[in-house]
Coordinates of C-alpha atoms in Angstrom, one line a residue:
Chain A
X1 CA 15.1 -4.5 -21.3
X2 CA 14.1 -4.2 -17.7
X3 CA 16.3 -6.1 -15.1
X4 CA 13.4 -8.0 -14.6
X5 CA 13.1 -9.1 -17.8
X6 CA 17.1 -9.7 -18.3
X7 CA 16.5 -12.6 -15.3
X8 CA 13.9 -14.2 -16.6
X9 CA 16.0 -14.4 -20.6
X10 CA 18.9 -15.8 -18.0
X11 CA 16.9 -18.3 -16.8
X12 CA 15.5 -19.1 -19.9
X13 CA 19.1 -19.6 -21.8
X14 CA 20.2 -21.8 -18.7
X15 CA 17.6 -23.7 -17.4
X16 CA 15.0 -23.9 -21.1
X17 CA 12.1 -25.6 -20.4
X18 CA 12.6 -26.7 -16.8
X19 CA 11.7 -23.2 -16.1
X20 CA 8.1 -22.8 -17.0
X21 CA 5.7 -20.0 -17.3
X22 CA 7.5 -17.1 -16.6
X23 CA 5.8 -14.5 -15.5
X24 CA 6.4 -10.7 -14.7
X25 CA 3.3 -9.4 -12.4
X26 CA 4.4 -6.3 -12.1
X27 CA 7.5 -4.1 -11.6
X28 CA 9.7 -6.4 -8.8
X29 CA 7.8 -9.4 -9.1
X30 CA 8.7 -12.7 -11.3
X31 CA 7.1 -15.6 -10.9
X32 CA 8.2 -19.3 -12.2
X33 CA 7.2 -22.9 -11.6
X34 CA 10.2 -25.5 -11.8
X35 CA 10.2 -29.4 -10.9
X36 CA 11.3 -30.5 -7.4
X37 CA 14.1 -32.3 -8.6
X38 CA 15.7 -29.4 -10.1
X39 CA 15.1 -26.7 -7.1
X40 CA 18.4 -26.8 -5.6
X41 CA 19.9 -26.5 -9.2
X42 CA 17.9 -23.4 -9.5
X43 CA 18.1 -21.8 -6.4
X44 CA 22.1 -22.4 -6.2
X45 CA 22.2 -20.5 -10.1
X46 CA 20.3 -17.6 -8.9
X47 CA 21.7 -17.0 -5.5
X48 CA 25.1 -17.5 -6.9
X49 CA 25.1 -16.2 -10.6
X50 CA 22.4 -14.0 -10.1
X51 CA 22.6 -12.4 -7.2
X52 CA 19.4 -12.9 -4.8
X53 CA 21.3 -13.8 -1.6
X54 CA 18.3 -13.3 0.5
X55 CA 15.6 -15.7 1.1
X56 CA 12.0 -13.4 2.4
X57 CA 10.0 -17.4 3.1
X58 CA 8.6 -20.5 1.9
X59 CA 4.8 -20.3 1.4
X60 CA 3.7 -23.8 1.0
X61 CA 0.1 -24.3 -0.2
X62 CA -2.4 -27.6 -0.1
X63 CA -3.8 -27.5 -3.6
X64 CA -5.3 -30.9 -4.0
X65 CA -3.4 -33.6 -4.5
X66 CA 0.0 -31.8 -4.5
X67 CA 1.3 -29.6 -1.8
X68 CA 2.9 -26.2 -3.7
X69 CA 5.9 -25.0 -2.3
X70 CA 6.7 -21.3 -3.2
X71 CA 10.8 -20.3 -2.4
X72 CA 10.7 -16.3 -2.7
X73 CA 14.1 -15.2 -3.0
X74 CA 15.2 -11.1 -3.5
X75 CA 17.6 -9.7 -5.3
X76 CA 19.0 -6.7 -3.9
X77 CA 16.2 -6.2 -1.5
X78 CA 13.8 -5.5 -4.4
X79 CA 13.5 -7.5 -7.0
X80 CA 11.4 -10.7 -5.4
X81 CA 11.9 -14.1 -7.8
X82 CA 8.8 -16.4 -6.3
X83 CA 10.0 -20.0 -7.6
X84 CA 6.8 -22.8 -7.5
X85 CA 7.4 -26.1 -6.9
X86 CA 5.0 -29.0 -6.1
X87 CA 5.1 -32.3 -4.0
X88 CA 2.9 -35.0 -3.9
X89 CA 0.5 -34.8 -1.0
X90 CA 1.3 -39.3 -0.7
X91 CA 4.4 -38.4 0.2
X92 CA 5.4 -35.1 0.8
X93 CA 9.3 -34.9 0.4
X94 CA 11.9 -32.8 -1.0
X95 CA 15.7 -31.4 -0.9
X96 CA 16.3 -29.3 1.7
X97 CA 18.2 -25.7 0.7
X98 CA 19.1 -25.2 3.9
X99 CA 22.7 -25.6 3.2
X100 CA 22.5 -22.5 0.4
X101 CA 20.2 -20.4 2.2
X102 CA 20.8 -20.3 5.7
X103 CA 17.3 -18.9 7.0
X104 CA 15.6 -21.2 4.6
X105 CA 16.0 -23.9 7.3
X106 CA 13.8 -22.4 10.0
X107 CA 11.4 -21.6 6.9
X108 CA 11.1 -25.3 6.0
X109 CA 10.6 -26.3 9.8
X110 CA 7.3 -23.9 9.7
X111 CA 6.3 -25.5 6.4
X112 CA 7.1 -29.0 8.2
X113 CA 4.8 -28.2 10.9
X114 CA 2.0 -26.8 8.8
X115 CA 1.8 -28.8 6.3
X116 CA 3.6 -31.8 6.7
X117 CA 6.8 -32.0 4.1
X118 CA 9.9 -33.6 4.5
X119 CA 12.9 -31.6 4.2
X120 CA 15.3 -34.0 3.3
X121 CA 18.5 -33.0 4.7
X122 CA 17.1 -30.3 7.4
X123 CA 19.0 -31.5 10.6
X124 CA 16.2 -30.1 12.8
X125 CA 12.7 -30.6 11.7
X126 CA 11.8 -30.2 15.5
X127 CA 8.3 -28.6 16.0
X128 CA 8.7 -25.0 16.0
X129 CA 5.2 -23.4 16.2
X130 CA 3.1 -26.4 16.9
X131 CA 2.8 -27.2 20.4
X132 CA 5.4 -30.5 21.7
X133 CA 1.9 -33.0 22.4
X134 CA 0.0 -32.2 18.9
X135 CA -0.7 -35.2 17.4
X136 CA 0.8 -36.2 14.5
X137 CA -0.3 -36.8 11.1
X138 CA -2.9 -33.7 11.5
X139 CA -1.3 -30.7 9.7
X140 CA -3.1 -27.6 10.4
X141 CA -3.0 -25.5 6.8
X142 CA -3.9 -28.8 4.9
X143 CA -7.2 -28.2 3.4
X144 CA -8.8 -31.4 5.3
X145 CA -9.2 -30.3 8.6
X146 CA -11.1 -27.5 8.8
X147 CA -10.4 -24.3 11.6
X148 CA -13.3 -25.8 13.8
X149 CA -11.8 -29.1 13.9
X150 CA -8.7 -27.9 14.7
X151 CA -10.4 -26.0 17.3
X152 CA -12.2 -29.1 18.9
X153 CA -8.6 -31.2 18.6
X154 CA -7.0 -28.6 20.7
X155 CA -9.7 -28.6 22.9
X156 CA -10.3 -32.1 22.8
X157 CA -7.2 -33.8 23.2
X158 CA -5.4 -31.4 26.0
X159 CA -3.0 -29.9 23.8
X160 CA -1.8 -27.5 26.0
X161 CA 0.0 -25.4 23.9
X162 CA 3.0 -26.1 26.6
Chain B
X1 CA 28.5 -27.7 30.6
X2 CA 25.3 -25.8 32.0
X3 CA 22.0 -25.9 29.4
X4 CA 19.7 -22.7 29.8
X5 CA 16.6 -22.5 28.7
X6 CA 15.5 -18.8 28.0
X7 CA 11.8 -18.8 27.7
X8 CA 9.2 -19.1 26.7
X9 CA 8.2 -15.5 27.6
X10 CA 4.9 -13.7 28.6
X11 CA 1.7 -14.7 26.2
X12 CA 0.4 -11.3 26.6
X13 CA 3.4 -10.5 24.7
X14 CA 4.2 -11.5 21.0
X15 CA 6.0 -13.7 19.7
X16 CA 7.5 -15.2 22.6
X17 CA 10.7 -17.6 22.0
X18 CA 12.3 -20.1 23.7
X19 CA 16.7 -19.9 23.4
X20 CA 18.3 -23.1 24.8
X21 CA 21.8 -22.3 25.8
X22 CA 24.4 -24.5 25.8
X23 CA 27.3 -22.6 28.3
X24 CA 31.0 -23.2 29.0
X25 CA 31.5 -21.0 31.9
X26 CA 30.4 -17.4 30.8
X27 CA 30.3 -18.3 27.6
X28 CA 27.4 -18.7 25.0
X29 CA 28.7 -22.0 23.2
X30 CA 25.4 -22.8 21.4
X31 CA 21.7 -21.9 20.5
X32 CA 18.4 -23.8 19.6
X33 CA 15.2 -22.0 19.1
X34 CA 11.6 -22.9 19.9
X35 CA 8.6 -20.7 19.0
X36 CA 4.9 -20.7 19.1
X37 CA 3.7 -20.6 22.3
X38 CA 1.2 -18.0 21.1
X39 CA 0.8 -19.7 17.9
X40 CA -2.9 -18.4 17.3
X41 CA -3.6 -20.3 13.8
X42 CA -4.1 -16.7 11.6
X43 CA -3.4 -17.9 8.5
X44 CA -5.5 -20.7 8.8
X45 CA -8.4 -18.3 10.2
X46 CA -7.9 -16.2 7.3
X47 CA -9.4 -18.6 5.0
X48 CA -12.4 -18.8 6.1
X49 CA -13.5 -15.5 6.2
X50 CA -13.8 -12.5 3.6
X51 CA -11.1 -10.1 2.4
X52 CA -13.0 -7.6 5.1
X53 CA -13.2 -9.8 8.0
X54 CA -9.5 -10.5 7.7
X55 CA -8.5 -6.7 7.2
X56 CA -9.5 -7.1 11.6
X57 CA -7.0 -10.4 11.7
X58 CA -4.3 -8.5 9.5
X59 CA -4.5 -6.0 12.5
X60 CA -4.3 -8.1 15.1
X61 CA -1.0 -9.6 14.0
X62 CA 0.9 -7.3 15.5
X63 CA 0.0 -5.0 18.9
X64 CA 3.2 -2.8 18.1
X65 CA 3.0 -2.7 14.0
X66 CA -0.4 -3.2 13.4
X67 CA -0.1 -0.6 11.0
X68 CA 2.8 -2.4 8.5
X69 CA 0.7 -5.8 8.7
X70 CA -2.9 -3.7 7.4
X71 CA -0.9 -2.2 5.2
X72 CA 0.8 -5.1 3.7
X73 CA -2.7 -6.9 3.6
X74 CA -4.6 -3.8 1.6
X75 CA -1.7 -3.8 -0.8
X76 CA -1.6 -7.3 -1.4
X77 CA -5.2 -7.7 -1.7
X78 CA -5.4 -4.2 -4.2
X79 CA -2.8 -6.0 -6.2
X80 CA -5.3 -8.9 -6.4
X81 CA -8.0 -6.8 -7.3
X82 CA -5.9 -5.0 -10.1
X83 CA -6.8 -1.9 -8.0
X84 CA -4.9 1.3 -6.9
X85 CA -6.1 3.4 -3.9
X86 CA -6.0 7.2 -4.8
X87 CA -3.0 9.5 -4.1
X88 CA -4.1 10.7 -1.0
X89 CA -4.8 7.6 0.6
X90 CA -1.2 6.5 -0.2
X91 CA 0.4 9.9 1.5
X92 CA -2.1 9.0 4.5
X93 CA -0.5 5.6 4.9
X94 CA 3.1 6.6 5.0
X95 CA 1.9 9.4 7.4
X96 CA 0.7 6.4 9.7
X97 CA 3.3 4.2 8.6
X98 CA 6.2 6.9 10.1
X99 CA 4.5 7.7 13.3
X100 CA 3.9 3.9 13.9
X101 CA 7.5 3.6 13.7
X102 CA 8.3 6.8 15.6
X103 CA 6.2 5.2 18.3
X104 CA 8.0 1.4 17.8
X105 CA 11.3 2.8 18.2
X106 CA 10.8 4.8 20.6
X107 CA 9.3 2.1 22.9
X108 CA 12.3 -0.5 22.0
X109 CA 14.6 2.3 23.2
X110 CA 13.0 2.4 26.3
X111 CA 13.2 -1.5 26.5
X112 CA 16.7 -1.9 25.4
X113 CA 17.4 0.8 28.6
X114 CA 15.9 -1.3 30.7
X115 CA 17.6 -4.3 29.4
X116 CA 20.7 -2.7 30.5
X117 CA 19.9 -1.6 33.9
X118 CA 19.4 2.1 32.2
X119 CA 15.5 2.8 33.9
X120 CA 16.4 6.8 33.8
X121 CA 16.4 6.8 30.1
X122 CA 13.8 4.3 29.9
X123 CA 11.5 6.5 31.7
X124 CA 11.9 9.7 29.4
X125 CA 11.6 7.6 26.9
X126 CA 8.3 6.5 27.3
X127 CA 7.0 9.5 29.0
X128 CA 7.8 11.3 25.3
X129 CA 6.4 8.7 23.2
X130 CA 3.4 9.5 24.9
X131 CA 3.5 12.5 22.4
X132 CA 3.5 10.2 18.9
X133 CA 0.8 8.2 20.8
X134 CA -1.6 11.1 21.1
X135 CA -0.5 11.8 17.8
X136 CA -1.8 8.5 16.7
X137 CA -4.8 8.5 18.7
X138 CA -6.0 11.5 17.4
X139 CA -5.4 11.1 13.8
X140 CA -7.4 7.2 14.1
X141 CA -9.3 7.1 16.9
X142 CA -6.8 4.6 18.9
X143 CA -3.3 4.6 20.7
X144 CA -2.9 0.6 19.1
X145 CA -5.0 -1.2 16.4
X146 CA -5.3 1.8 14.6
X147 CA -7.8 0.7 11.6
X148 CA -6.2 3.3 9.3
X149 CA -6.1 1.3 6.2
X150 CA -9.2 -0.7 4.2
X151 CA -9.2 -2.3 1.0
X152 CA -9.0 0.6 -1.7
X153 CA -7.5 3.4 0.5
X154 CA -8.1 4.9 4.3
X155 CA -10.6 4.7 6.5
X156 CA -10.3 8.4 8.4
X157 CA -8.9 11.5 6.6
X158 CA -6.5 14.4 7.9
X159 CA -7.6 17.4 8.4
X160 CA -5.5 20.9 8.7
X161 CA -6.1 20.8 13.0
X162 CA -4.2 17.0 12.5
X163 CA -1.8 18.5 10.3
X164 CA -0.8 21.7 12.8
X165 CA -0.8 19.0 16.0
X166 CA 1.4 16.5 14.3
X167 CA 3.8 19.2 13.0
X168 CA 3.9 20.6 16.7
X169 CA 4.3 16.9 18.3
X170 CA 7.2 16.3 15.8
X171 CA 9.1 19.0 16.6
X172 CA 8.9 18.4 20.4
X173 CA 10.3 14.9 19.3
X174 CA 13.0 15.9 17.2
X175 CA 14.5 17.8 20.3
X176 CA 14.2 15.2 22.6
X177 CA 15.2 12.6 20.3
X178 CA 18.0 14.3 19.4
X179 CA 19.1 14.8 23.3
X180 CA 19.1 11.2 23.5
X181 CA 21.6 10.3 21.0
X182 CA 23.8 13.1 22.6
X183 CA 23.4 11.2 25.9
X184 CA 23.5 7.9 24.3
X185 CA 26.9 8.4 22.3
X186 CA 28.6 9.5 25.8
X187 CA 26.7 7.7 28.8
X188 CA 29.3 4.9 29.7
X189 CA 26.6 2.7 31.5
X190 CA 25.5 2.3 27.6
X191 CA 28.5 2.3 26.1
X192 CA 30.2 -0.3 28.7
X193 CA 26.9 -2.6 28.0
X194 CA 26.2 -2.0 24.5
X195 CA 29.6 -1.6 22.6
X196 CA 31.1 -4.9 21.1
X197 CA 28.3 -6.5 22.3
X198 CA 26.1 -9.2 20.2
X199 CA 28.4 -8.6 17.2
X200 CA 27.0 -9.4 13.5
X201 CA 29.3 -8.8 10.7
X202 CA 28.1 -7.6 7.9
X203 CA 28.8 -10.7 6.3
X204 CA 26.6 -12.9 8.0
X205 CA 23.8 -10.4 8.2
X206 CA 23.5 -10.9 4.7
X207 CA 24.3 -14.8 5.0
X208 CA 21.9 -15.5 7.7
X209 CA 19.3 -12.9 6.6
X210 CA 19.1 -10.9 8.9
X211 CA 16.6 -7.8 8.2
X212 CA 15.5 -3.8 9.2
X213 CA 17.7 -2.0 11.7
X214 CA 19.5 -5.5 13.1
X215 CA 21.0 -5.7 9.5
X216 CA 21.1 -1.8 8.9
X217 CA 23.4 -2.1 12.1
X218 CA 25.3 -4.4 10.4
X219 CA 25.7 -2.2 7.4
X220 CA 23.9 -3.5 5.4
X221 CA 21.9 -0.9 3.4
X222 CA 18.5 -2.5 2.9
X223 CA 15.1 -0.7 3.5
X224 CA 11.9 -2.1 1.6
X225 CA 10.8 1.7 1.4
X226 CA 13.9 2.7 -0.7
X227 CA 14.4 -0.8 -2.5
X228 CA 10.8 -1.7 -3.1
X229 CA 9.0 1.4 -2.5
X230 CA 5.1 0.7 -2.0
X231 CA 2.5 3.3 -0.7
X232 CA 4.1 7.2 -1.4
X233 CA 7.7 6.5 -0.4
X234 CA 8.6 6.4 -4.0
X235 CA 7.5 10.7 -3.2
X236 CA 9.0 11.1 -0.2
X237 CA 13.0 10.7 0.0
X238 CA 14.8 9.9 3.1
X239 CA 18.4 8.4 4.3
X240 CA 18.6 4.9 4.6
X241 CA 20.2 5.1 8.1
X242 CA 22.9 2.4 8.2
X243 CA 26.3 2.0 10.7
X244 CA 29.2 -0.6 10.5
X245 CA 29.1 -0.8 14.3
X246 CA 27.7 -4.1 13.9
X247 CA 26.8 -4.1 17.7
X248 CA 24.1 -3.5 20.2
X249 CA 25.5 -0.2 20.2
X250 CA 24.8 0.2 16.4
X251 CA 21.3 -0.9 17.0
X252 CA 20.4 1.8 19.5
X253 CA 22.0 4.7 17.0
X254 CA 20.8 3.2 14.0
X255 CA 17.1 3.1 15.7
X256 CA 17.1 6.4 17.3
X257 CA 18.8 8.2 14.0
X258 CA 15.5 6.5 12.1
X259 CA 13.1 8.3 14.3
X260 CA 14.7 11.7 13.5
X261 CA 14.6 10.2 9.8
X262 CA 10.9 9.4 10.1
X263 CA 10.3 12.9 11.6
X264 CA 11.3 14.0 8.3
X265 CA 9.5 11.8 6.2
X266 CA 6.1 12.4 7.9
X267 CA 6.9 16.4 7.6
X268 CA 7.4 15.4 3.8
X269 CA 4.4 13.8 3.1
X270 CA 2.5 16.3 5.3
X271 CA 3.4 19.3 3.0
X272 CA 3.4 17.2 -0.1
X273 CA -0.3 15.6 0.9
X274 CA -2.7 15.4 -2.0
X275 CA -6.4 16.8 -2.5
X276 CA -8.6 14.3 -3.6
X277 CA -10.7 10.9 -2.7
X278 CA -9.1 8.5 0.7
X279 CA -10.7 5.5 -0.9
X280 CA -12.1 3.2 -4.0
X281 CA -14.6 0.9 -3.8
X282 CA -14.0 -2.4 -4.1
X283 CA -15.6 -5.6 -5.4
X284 CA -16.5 -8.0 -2.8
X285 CA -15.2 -11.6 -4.9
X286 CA -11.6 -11.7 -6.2
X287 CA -10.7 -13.6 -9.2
X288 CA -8.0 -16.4 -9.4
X289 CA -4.4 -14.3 -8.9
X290 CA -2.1 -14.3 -6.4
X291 CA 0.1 -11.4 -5.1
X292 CA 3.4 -10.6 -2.6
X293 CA 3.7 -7.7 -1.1
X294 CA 6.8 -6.2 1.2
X295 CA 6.7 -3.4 3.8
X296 CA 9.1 -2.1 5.8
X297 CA 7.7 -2.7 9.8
X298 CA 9.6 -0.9 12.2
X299 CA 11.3 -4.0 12.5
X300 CA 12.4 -4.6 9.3
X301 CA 11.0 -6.4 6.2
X302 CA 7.4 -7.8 6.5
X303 CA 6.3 -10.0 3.4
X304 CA 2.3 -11.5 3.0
X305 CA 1.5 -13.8 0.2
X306 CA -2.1 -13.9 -1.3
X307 CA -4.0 -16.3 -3.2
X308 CA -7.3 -15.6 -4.4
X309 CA -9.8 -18.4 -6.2
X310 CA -12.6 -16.2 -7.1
X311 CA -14.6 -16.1 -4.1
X312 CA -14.9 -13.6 -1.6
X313 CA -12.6 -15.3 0.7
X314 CA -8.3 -15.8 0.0
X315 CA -7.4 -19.5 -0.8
X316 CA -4.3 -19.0 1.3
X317 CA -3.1 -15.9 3.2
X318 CA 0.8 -16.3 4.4
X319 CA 2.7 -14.1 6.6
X320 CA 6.2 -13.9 6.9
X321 CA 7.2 -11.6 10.2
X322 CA 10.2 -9.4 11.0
X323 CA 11.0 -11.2 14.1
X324 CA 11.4 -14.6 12.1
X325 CA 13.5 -13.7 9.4
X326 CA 16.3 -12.1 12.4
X327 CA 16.4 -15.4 14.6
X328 CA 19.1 -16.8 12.7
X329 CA 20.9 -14.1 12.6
X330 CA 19.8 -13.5 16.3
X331 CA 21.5 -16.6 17.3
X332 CA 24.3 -15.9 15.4
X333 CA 25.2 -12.9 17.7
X334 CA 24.4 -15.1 20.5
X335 CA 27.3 -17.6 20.1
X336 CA 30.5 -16.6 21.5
X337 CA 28.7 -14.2 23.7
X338 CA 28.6 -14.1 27.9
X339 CA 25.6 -14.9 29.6
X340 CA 25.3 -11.5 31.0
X341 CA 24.9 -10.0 27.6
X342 CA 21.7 -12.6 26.6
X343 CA 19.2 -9.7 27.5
X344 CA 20.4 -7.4 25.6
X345 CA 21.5 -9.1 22.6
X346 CA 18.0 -10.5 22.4
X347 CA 16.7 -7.1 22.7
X348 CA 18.9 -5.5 19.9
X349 CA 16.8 -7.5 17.3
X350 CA 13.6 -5.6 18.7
X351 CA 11.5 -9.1 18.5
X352 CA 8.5 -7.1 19.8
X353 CA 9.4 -7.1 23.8
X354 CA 12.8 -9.3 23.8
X355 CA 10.8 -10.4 27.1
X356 CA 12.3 -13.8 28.9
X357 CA 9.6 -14.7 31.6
X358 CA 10.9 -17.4 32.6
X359 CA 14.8 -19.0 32.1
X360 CA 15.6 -22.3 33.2
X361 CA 18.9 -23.4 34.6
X362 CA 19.8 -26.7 34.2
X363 CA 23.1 -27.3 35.9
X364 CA 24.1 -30.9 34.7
X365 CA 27.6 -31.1 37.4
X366 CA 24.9 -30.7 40.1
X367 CA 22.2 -32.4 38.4
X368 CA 19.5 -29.8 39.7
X369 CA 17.4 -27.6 37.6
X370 CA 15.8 -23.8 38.6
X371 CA 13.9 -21.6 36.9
X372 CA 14.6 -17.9 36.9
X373 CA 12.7 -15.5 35.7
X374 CA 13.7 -12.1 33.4
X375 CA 14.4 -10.0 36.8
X376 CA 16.9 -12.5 37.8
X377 CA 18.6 -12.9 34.8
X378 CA 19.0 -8.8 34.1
X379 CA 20.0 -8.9 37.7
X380 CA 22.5 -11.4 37.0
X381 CA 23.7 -9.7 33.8
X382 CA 24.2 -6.5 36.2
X383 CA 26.0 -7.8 38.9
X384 CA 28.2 -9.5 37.2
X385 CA 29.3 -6.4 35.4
X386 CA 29.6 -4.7 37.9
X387 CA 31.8 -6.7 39.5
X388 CA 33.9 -6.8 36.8

């Protein structure tokens, strides 16, 4: 059994069906989709039991009505465990992990900025890449505004990127 | 209690930051971080155009790694595709890959010189990176942006002229490389400035994530082309170069010891190069898949995720840079540190210039502010040595 398999039967055995759809891609790479509520559950098993103590980012995704949040986490600086998770784009709010993975609070201020989730729990949601003066409410990787409107609000509003 | 602002530096550089500091005297008490002032919307501009278009954005992420961002894009979009670019295409990339990094660390050498009021060293520096820049220039076409890498393979081949040239330029390099760390390890200007300076156990380098040489420094033995090995590093051994210094110091060796490393590496794949095809061709439209893929940039690990939905442009195309993953850990090193030592320690992570244009000092007894700019505050961080 590879290592990667041997993480995916221990997630299995622990977490049963709140871990769903497994999925090895390739050598290194394992995939699984979980349910908000139990993300810091997960994330404190496998940092702690398992053994990925370093977080590489948070992709979050607008994929309709849900925003995905992707946590990849590595395990000995090769083995990356990408763990999906969705929030409703109504409201857009979930635990933060800040307090088990140290970088993941800067991650979760990019996704914050981008696309407009609450990190509940994040003591600085502060803007970080969007400028002080951008408007709020208009989150730039959101599928709703396109890349020319985005263009014309920075152009349009004096943003000034200051 | 005196807040400094630090930043936010020169656009024409990346990634600029903005460090408040909060100060007790000489002392660093605490940090908060502010980025984007270049924030140029890639990602965003990645979905709307094609899997080509974007192999020009993937390029322009970077000015200094151009190379590891292409190279992390073709990978990730080949592992969409279910492709495989042929053997001599890989050996081509690490070939660019090494002298990309020759060239990185070589120009953050120079910088961290500088930083310290070194200029003597700086200037050899640079003068022999000029060598790995020909080097680059004549196996792509260009000194930056070098457009090695397409979807499928390379763009250029080598052929036995590069081969002889790079071997010659690399040998040159060794030598002088090699005189550096001999001056390095004994010049006290360096040592005075560099040694228990911007410490990061190894410890919290793991804790706060901290990746490439700034956690190498640390000791912590973690290279994405020995752990995760992508392109032909799984064919071309090396040392992963590590040092429990867990100081500036430890960042210049650890850097300087990788050139000599990549040196090898490129030597390696040069005598174990492949016959055969540089590139596949590829199908324009992807399929629904997604795909993360890691290189190791010069300054540590670089992560993209791809999503495709069977068009001919990604659903969403995420970039996770170097730079960002080392801020905490950057600000970590920070705390507890003088004032003086802010250059350099910001320079030891290698975030692409480590340039403060501008630094604000707000002095709240006096209830004035003043800006000063980089000059003043290296100047600062000398004198005040000095008059130690």
């Amino acid at each position: 059994m590879s290592r990667e398999e041997e993480f995916v039967k221990k997630l299995e055995e622990r977490f049963g069906r709140r871990v769903r759809d497994p999925r090895i891609q390739r050598a290194r790479r394992i995939f699984v989709e979980i349910d908000g509520k139990d993300l810091r559950e997960v994330l404190t098993y496998v940092k702690n039991e398992l053994g990925f103590d370093h977080i590489s980012a948070i992709t979050g995704l607008d994929v309709g009505e849900d925003i995905e949040l992707i946590y990849h986490v590595a395990y000995e600086n090769s083995i990356e465990l990408s763990i999906k998770t969705k929030v409703s784009k109504k409201d857009p709010r979930i635990d933060t992990v800040a307090d088990i993975y140290d970088p993941a609070g800067i991650y979760e201020r990019e996704v914050h900025d981008l696309l407009g989730v609450v990190f509940e729990g994040n003591p600085d949601l502060s803007p970080l890449l969007l400028p002080d003066d951008w408007p709020s409410g208009v989150y730039p990787l959101r599928k709703d505004k396109s890349f020319e409107e985005l263009r014309e609000l920075v152009e349009k509003s004096g943003v000034s990127g200051k | 209690m005196v807040k400094i602002v630090v930043g936010p530096q020169h656009p024409a550089l990346k990634e600029p930051e903005r460090f408040l500091l909060e100060t007790e005297g000489e002392y660093v008490k605490n940090v908060r971080v502010r980025i984007g002032y270049i924030h140029r919307g890639i990602e965003k501009a990645m979905e709307n155009r094609t899997y080509i278009q974007n192999l020009y954005l993937a390029e322009r992420i970077c000015g200094i790694c151009s190379d590891a961002h292409t190279t992390c894009y073709v990978q990730a979009v080949e592992e969409l595709l279910g492709v495989e670019p042929p053997p001599r295409a890989k050996f081509i990339r690490v070939i660019t890959a090494e002298l990309e990094r020759i060239h990185s660390h070589m120009l953050w050498l120079g910088v961290a010189a500088h930083e310290i009021g070194f200029d003597t060293l700086f200037m050899y520096v640079w003068r022999d990176r000029e060598i790995v820049m020909d080097l680059l220039e004549l196996i792509s076409g260009n000194r930056v942006n070098y457009a090695m890498n397409t979807i499928g393979g390379v763009r250029r081949d080598l052929n036995s002229e590069h081969v002889d040239k790079i071997l010659k330029g690399l040998n040159v390099l060794e030598a002088r490389t090699k005189e550096y760390i001999k001056m390095i390890e004994k010049e006290p200007s360096v040592l005075k400035r560099t040694v228990d300076v911007g410490i990061l156990s190894k410890a919290d380098a793991i804790k706060y994530g901290a990746v490439g040489p700034t956690a190498r420094a640390s000791g912590v033995k973690r290279d994405v082309r020995a752990d995760d090995p992508y392109a032909a590093y799984d064919e071309t051994p090396f040392n992963v170069i590590t040092s429990d210094g867990c100081d500036c110091f430890a960042r210049i060796i650890v850097r300087a010891e990788e050139i000599l490393e990549s040196i090898n590496i490129t030597r390696e794949a040069l005598k174990k190069l492949p016959d055969g095809e540089i590139k596949i061709r590829v199908k324009p439209r992807i399929p629904p898949a997604e795909a993360l893929s890691r290189v190791e940039a010069p300054r540590g690990e670089l992560m993209h995720y791809a999503r495709s939905n069977g068009t001919d442009k990604p659903e969403r195309y995420k970039v996770r840079t170097p730079t960002l993953a080392n801020i905490p850990a950057l600000c970590k090193m920070l705390v507890g540190g003088y004032i003086a030592d802010v250059p350099i320690v910001l320079a030891g992570i290698d975030p692409c210039f480590a340039c403060m244009d501008r630094v604000l000092i707000v002095d709240h007894e006096k209830k004035k502010s003043e800006v000063w700019d980089l000059e003043k505050l290296r100047r600062y961080g000398r004198e005040w040595y000095s008059k130690r």
